Each structure stands twice: as C-alpha cells, then as structure tokens.
PDB file of C-alpha atoms and ligand atoms in Angstrom:
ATOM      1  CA  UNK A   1     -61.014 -50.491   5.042  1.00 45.00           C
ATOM      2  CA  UNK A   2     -58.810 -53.600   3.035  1.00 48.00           C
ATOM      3  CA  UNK A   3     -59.553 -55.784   0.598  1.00 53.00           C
ATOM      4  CA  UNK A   4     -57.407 -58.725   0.395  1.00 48.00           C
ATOM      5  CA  UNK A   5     -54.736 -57.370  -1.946  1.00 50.00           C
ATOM      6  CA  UNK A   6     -54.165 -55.321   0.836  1.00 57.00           C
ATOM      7  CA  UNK A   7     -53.657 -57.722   3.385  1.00 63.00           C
ATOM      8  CA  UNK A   8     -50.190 -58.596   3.844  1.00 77.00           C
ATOM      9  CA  UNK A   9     -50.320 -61.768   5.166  1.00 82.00           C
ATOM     10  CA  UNK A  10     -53.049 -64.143   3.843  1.00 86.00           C
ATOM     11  CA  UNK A  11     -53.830 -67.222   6.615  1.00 90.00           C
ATOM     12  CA  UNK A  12     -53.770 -70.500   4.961  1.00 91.00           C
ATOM     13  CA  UNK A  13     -55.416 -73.581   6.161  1.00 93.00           C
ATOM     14  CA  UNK A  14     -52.163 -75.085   5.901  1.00 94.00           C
ATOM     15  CA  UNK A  15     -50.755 -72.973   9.181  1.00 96.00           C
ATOM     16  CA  UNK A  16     -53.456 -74.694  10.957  1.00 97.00           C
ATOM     17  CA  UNK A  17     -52.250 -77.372  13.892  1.00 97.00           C
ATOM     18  CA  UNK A  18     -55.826 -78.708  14.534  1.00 97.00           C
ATOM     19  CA  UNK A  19     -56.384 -77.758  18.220  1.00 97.00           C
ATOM     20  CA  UNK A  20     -58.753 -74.459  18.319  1.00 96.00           C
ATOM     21  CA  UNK A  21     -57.742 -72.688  20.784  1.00 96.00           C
ATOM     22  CA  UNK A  22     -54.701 -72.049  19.201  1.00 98.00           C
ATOM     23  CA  UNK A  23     -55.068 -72.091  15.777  1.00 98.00           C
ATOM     24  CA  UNK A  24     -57.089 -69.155  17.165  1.00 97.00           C
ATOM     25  CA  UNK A  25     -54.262 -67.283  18.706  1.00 98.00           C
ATOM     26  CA  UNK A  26     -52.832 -67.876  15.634  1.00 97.00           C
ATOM     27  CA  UNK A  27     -54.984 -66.302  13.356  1.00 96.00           C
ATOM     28  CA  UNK A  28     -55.099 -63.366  15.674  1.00 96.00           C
ATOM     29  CA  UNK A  29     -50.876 -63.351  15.793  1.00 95.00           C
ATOM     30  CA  UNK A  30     -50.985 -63.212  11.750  1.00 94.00           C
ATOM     31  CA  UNK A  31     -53.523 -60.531  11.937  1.00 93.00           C
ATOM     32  CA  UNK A  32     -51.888 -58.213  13.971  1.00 92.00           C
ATOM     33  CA  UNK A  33     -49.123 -58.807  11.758  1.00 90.00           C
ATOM     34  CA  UNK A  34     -51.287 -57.646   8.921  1.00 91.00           C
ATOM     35  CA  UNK A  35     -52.238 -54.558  11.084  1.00 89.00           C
ATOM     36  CA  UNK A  36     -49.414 -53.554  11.941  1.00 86.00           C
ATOM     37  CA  UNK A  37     -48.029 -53.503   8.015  1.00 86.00           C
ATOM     38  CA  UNK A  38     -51.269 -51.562   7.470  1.00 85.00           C
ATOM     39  CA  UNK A  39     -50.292 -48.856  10.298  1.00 84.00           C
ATOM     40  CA  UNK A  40     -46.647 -48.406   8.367  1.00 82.00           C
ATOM     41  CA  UNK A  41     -47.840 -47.841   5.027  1.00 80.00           C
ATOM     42  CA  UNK A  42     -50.778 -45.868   6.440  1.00 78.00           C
ATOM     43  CA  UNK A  43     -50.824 -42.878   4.417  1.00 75.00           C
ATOM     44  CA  UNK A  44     -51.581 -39.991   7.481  1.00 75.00           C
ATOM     45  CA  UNK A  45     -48.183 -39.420   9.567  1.00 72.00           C
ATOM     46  CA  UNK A  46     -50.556 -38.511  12.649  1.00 72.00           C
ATOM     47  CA  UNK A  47     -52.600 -41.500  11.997  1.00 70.00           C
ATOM     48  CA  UNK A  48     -49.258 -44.134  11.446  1.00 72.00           C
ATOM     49  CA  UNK A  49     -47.656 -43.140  14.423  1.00 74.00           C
ATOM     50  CA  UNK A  50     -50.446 -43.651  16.601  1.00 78.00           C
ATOM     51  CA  UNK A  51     -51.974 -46.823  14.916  1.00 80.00           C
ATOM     52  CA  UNK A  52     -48.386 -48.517  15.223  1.00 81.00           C
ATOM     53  CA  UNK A  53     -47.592 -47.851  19.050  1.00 81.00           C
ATOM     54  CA  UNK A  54     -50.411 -49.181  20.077  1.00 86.00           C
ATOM     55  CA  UNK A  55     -50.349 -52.338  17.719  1.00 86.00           C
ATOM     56  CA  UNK A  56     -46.930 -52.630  18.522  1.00 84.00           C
ATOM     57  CA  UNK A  57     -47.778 -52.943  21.881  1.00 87.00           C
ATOM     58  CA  UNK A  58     -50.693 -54.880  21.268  1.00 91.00           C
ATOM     59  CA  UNK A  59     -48.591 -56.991  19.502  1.00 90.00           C
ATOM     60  CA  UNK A  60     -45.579 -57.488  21.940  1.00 89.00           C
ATOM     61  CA  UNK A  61     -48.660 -57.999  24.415  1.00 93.00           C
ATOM     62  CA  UNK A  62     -50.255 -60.751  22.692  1.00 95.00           C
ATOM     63  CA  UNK A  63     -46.738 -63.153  21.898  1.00 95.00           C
ATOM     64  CA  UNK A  64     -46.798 -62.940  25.162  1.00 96.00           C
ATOM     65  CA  UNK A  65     -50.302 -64.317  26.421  1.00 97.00           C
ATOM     66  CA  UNK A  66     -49.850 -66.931  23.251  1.00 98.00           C
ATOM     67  CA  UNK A  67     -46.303 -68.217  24.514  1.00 98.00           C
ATOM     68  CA  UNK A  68     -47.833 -68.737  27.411  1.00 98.00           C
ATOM     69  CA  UNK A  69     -50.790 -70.375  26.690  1.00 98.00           C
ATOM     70  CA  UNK A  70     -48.845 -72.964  24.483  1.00 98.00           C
ATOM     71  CA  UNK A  71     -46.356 -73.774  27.324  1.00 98.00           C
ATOM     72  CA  UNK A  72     -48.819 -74.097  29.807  1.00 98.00           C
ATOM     73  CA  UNK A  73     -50.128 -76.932  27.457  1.00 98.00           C
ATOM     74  CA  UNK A  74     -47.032 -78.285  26.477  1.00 98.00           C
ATOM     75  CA  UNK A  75     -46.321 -79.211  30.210  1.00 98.00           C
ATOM     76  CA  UNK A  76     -49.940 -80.327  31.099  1.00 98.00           C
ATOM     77  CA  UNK A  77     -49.607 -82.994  27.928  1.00 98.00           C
ATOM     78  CA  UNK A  78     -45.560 -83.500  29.441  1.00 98.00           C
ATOM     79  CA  UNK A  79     -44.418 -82.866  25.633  1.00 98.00           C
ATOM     80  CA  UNK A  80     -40.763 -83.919  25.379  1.00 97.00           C
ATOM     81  CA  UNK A  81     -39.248 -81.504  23.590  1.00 98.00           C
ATOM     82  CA  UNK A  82     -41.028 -78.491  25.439  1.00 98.00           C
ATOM     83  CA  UNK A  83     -37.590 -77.093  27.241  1.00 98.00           C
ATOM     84  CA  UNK A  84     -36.205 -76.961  23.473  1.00 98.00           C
ATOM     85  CA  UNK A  85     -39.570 -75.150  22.439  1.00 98.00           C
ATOM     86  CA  UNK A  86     -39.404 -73.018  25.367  1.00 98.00           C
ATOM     87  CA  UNK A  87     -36.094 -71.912  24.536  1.00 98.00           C
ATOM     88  CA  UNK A  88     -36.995 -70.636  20.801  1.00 97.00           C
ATOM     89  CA  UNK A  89     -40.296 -68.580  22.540  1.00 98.00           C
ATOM     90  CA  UNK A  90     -37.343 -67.172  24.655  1.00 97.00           C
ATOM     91  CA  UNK A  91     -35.099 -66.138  22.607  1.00 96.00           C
ATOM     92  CA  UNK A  92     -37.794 -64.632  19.829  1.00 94.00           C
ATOM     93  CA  UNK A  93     -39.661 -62.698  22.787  1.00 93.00           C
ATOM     94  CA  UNK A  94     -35.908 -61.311  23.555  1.00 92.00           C
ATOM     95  CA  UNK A  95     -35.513 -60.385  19.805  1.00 88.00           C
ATOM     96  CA  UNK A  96     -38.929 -58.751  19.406  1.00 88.00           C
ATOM     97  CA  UNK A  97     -38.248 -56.258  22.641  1.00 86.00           C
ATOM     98  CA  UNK A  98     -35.363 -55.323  21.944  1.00 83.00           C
ATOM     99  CA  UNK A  99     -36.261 -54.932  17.979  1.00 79.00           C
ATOM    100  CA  UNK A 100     -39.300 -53.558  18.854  1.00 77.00           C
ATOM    101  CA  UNK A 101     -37.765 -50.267  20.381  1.00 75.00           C
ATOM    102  CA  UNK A 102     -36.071 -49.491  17.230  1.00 72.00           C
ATOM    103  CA  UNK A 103     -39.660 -49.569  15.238  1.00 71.00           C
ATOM    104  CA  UNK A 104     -41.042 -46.541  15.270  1.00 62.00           C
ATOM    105  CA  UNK A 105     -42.841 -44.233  12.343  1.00 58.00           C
ATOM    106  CA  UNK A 106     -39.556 -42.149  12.441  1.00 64.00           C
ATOM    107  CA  UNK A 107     -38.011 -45.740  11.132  1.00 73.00           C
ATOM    108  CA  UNK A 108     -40.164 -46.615   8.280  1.00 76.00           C
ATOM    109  CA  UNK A 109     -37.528 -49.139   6.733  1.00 80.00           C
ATOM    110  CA  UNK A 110     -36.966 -50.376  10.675  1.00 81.00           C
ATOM    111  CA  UNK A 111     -40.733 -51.255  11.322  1.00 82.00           C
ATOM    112  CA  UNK A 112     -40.797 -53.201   7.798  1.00 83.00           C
ATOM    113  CA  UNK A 113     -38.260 -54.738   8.620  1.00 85.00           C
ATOM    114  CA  UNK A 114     -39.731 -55.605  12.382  1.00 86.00           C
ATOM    115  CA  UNK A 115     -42.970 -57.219  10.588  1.00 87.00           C
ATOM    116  CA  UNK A 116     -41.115 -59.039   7.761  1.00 89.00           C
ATOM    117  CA  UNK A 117     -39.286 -60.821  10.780  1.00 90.00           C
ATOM    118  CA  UNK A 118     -42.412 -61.294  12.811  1.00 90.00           C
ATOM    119  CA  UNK A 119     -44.467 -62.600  10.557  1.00 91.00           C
ATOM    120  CA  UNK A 120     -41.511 -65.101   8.779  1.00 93.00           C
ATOM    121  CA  UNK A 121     -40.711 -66.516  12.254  1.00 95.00           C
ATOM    122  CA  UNK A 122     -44.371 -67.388  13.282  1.00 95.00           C
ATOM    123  CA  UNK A 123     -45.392 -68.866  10.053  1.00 95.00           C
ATOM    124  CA  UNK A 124     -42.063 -71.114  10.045  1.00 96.00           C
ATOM    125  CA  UNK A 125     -42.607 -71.214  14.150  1.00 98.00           C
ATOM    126  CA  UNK A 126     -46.133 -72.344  13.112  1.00 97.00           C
ATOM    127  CA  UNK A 127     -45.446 -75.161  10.510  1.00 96.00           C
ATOM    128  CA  UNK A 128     -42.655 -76.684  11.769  1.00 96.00           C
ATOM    129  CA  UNK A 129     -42.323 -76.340  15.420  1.00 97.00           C
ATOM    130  CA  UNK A 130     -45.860 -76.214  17.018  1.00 98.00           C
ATOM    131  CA  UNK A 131     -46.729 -78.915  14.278  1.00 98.00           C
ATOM    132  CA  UNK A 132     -44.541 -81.228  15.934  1.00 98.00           C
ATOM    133  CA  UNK A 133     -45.970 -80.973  19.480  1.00 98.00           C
ATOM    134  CA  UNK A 134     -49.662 -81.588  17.950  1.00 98.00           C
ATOM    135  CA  UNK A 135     -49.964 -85.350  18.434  1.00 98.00           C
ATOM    136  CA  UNK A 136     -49.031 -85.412  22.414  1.00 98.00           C
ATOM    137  CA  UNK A 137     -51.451 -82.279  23.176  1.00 98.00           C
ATOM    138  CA  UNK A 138     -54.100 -83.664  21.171  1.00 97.00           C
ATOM    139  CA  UNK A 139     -54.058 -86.853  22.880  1.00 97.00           C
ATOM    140  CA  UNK A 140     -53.894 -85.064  26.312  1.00 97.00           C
ATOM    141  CA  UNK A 141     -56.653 -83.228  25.394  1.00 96.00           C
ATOM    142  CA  UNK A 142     -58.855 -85.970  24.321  1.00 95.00           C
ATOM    143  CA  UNK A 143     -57.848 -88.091  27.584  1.00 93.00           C
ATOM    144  CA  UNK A 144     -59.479 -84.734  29.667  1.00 90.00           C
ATOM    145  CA  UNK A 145     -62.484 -84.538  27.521  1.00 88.00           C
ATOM    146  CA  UNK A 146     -63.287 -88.016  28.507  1.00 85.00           C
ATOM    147  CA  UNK A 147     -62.520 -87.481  32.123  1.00 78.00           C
TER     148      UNK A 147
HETATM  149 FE1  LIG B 201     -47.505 -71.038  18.612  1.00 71.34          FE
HETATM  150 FE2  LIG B 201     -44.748 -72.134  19.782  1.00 71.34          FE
HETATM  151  O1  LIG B 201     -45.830 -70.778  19.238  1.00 71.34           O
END
C-alpha cells in the first residue's frame, strides 16, 4: 500500500497534451514508473526480484504499444515532423533494451538508475515533444468526429 510520499513520480496536469487517449497511456507510462521504483526499494529480496521482472517487462511492453499508438496517429493526422519523432521513440526503445538487461535486483544502483532515466525522458518526451504534435492531431481528430 502507498501514500503519496511514497510515490515517486507525482502526474501533473501540466504533462497533459489534451487528447485522452493518450494522456491515458501516459498516466499509465508514469505509473509503471512509480511501480517499478516501488519494486527496487521493496523491502523483501524474494518479493523485489519478482515484482521488478515482471514490471520491467511490463514496462518495456507497454513503450512499446504507446510508441505505437502515437505514430500510428502521427501519420493518420500527416504530422510533419513525425520521421524526426519517430527517430527519438527509436533510439529511446534501443536504450531501454539494452539498459534494461543490466537492471536487475542483483543491480540495485543499476535499476535506479534505469527508472531515473525512464521517467526523466518521458516527462521531457512528454512536455516538449508530443506537445508539439498536439495541434495537427487534434485537428485530425476533430475533422473524423465530424465525418
Ligand atoms: Fe508519448 Fe512520443 O511519446
């Protein structure tokens, strides 16, 4: 059970772009972020090691199925600058699988590590990248609803 002191990250209305779906995705990406912490400074070794493979893996899992969501969009609404955005959900995915190998419970001050990254990329990803794509997708969006 947390409280919020516990919670590592706390979501902010500011991280939100305005189009559900994915401010959904990524309330669930900062949460997992949150579990994740929780699984490394979980007190019971038997308990941390399981509780942070499988969010791990939820985790890597879930960037995924979000990166792909977005782009999917991106193109629909034929957003300019999605081959520049596509390249930065590239090269992070890269980063995280081949980080993600070295975070283990073994590698406490790896898996901190891991998070701190994870969770300062999104929130930066967040504000200042999928910000800028929000006027074009909204617009699509509205154009279907009225179709
Ligand atoms: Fe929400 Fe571009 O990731």
């Amino acid at each position: 059970m947390t409280n919020d002191n516990d919670v590592f990250i706390q979501w902010n209305s500011k991280y939100e772009i305005g189009i559900p779906k994915i401010d959904e995705q990524h309330k669930h990406l900062v949460e997992l972020c949150n579990r994740l912490h929780e699984s490394i400074v979980a007190d019971n070794p038997l308990e941390q090691k399981h509780q942070l493979a499988s969010t791990l893996k939820e985790c890597v899992a879930y960037v995924g199925t979000h990166f792909k969501d977005e782009e999917l969009l991106m193109q629909a609404a034929g957003y300019d600058d999605f081959a520049q955005h596509k390249i930065q959900h590239d090269t992070f995915t890269k980063k995280v699988l081949e980080t993600s190998e070295d975070c283990n419970s073994q590698n406490r001050l790896a898996a901190i590590k891991f998070v701190k990254f994870l969770y300062e990329w999104l929130i930066s990803h967040i504000c200042y990248e999928d910000k800028r794509y929000v006027p074009c997708l909204k617009e699509y969006l509205q154009k279907k609803t009225k179709q």
